[in-house]
Amino acid sequence: DLPEEFSHLQAQDMGKLGFMQDLIRGIRKILNADEEKPTVVRETVVASGNANVQPLLKRAFMFLEDGDFKSADEYCEKVLDIDPENGHAYLGKLMAELKVKVQEKLKDCAEPFDESNNYQKAVRYGDKELAEALKGYVESIKNRNEENRLKKAYDEACKAMNNAKTEEQFKDAAEKFGEIKGYRDSDSLCESCYVKAEESRKSGIYDLAKKYIGYNTVFWLEKAVELFESIADYEDAGAKASGCKVRIEELEAKAERKKKRAIKITKIASPIVAVLITFIIMLNTVILPKIKYNNLIKKYGKETVDEINSLQIGDIYIFGTYEQDNDVSNGKEEIEWQVLAKEDYRVLLISKYALDCVQYNSEWEYVTWETCTLRKWLNETFINSAFNSDEQALIPETNVSADKNPKYSTNPGNATKDKIFLLSISEVNKYFLSDDERMCAATDYAKAQGAYISDDNTVGGKGACWWWLRSPGHSQHHAADVYSAGSVYRYGDLVNYGRGSVRPALWITLES
């Protein structure tokens, strides 16, 4: 006969502490079951469905206003002990965590706080209004910080542009603008910097050619002509090239007249003096070079000596073999080398194509050219694969300098002695005067080994690759390289990045 409300209870323990209160509460529940329940009006943002937590929440937010963040957090914990899914309690804990006194000040925090556990629970358990407010604060912080980042980067790029004087400095400014594409007028300023870089490049070539003119010899005047003609559309470069050619003709004519006078002097001089003068001339211009030439022929053969002696800068020379068409069934293919520099019976070569795809270093670690695995690969694996013993005899061990990165103060390590090496940043800028000249295509074999191939930049109808330099990048975790577009990337790529191509460089000499 017990009321239905007691039907779930098997008994009431009269010996239990609080028995009377439990019994009275049950009776009141029965008596008030049919009464209309009063409506609770929430007056503040800290109100809760559980009346017992409202005073605690109010105290917590009062502590926040006073800057007593520890007490505020403790009172929020008390609320959560009663109501574990109270969104405003998590809001209070978030404000205490960030040391914010007023909710609206959350948007002034230095960094976004959406990774905070308190934030995530406040959004999850809070009402829609609270969740949207918190998300708005985070979005506002991110937008503000991104604007600040872009503005700082923009100001730095503008400063770099305004201070730039050389080609490299203008390119550096262009790269900075390129990193914030779409911000203000960064795109147009980036293009402007590249234009100024090209102007600076031509200006540098122009000034160098003028310097060569000052040497006033046929050799240097010919160098000046070559430089002026490479920038024929810049200022009066074309006219100066023509002037140099006229001066060359004058010097050659003068030399010819001098030669005739020398012959005349020998005719009128005493027999002994005449013989002595003639002998000295013959010794330096005919006898010694002839002896050296004959000795080289005996050692290397006339065809090899004449072929190497006739090479000029920019020529292509066939030397050695390496797999290139990625079809091993037909054997290796002959390697084409471009002549970069020439001395007496000695030429500097670099492969016309990128021959392979090899990491600068097999592990991600601090390395230099001296310690990287690519140096070992070139001087052990590659050299034995590409050249037979007779060909290797023509490749001398060369002093390879530890050139610094011109932009970063990274330690380049020590100089080395190598037969095969990579160019440094300074060397690639010395031997290649433009981005177009530095662009390089990879062989089919290099592509098959993973070499990056550009969709936008092409060389001879083939996609261009990017290739390693031996100079360090902005740290010893990076090595400098040449972009597929031909520009030098001084910041560098990670040393263990697996898509960089290799253009070996070497000297060949007929000297012993």
Phi, psi and omega in degrees: 000003180294149176303157183299327181298336179266358189296336182275352180263130177280329181193163170247127182273107183289342178275354182280137177297128181090010181303316185295318179296321178296319181294315181295319179298320178295321180294316179298325179298321179291315185293327184262009185298324184266356180283150178286129182282136180291148179275130180266124180261123178276121186263338183225169180292347182264007178293155182214158178296338179259111185300335183291338183267345184301311179298324180294318179296318179299316178299318180301315182286334173292320176298320179299315180298328180275354181082012178268078189289330179294313179295322180299316179296320180296319180289326175295324176296322177298320178297317183290336174295329179271317183229090185296346182245037180271108183298323182288332175295320177291327174299314179300318179295322178298314180296322177294320179299318182269357180058051178247130185276324184237139186306316184297339180284354177301329182290347180268003179299149184293322184231154176300147183240022184288351175273352181292136178297323179294320177298312184298324179283328176296320177291322183290316187260348180281168178286175185299320182297316179294316181300315181293323179296314181295318178297324178295321178298314181298315180297321179297318179297315181297317179296318180296315181293322179294320177298317178297319180296314181296319180295318179297315179296320179296315180297320179294320179294319178297319179296316179298320180294316183292331181268351186291140177227334183252168178303313182297321180293321177292322177294323177297317177296321179297319178298322179295317177294325180295334180284348179233048180305139177088352181268122182049234181253032182300322183297314181290323179292325176300312179298319180298320180295321178294323177297315179293327177297318179294320177297319179294322178299313180295322179296320179296317178296318180300313180295321179295319179296320177297324177296318179299325180300322183297336178290334171056042172236160182301318182301309184286330176293323176295321175299318180297319178300315180301317181290315180299320181290336177287343177231047187301334182271005183261119179046233183254032183302319180299317180294320180293324176300317178296320179296322178296321180297320177297318180295323177299316179299321180295316181294320179295322178293320178297318179297323180294319178295321180296321180296319180294322179295322179298320179295319180296320180297319181296333181286325184265347180286168177298154181305320182293312180298318182298315179298317181298312180299315181298318181297316180298315179299313182295321182299314186278332185257339185232306191293304183297311177302323181293319179297314180298317180299315181295321179295320179294322178297318179300324185277317188246346183097144185298321183298315181294315181298313181295322182295312181290322181294335182271353183295143176237158179302130182099344179293159174255129183238133180270124185203118179080175179222152179201149178298127184226327183269003179063028175233093186291344183293335181259012177081181181282158178254152179295142181268130175265130181240142176261133180280121180260327181207157182219135171235189182293111181055034183207128182226147175262129184237152169223143183298138180295322179246156171289121191270338184204172177238109185221141176295147174297322175214143186289340180236156176276100182203170178287120180219164171234178176302323181300324188252355185286156181284337179294323177299316179295320180297317181295319187268001175235296184289306185295311186299323180283336178278325188268336188228140174278180186297321179295319180291320179297332179294338179274352184259109182278158171283126189248144172286114182256116184287152176267077184289138179280157172286124185293346181257324184246152184268027181297136178293120182276359182084204184256157173295155183229171172242114184224153170273319179244138183209178173251155175288154174267176178299313182296323180290319182292329176284332179286316186271340177241118188273354182211165177298321181300320181291331182278343180297143187216141174263151179261152175288164177299326179294316179298321177299316181295335178276358175112008182300137176291134178235127183283144174272344186256329184250130183232153175229117181059034180084358180250149178297135181280155178246174168250146189226146186292146164247163183275345182292148177288159175271215183288347172210172178283001170277349184235153174233141181293159179203176177251124179301162175296336178277355175100350179279154181275125181264093185287333178298320174089164176253159179304137187298335181260013178291133192264015184242010180279139181268164184237125172245096181296149174233150181197159170260145166237141184217150176260004177282154179282000000 
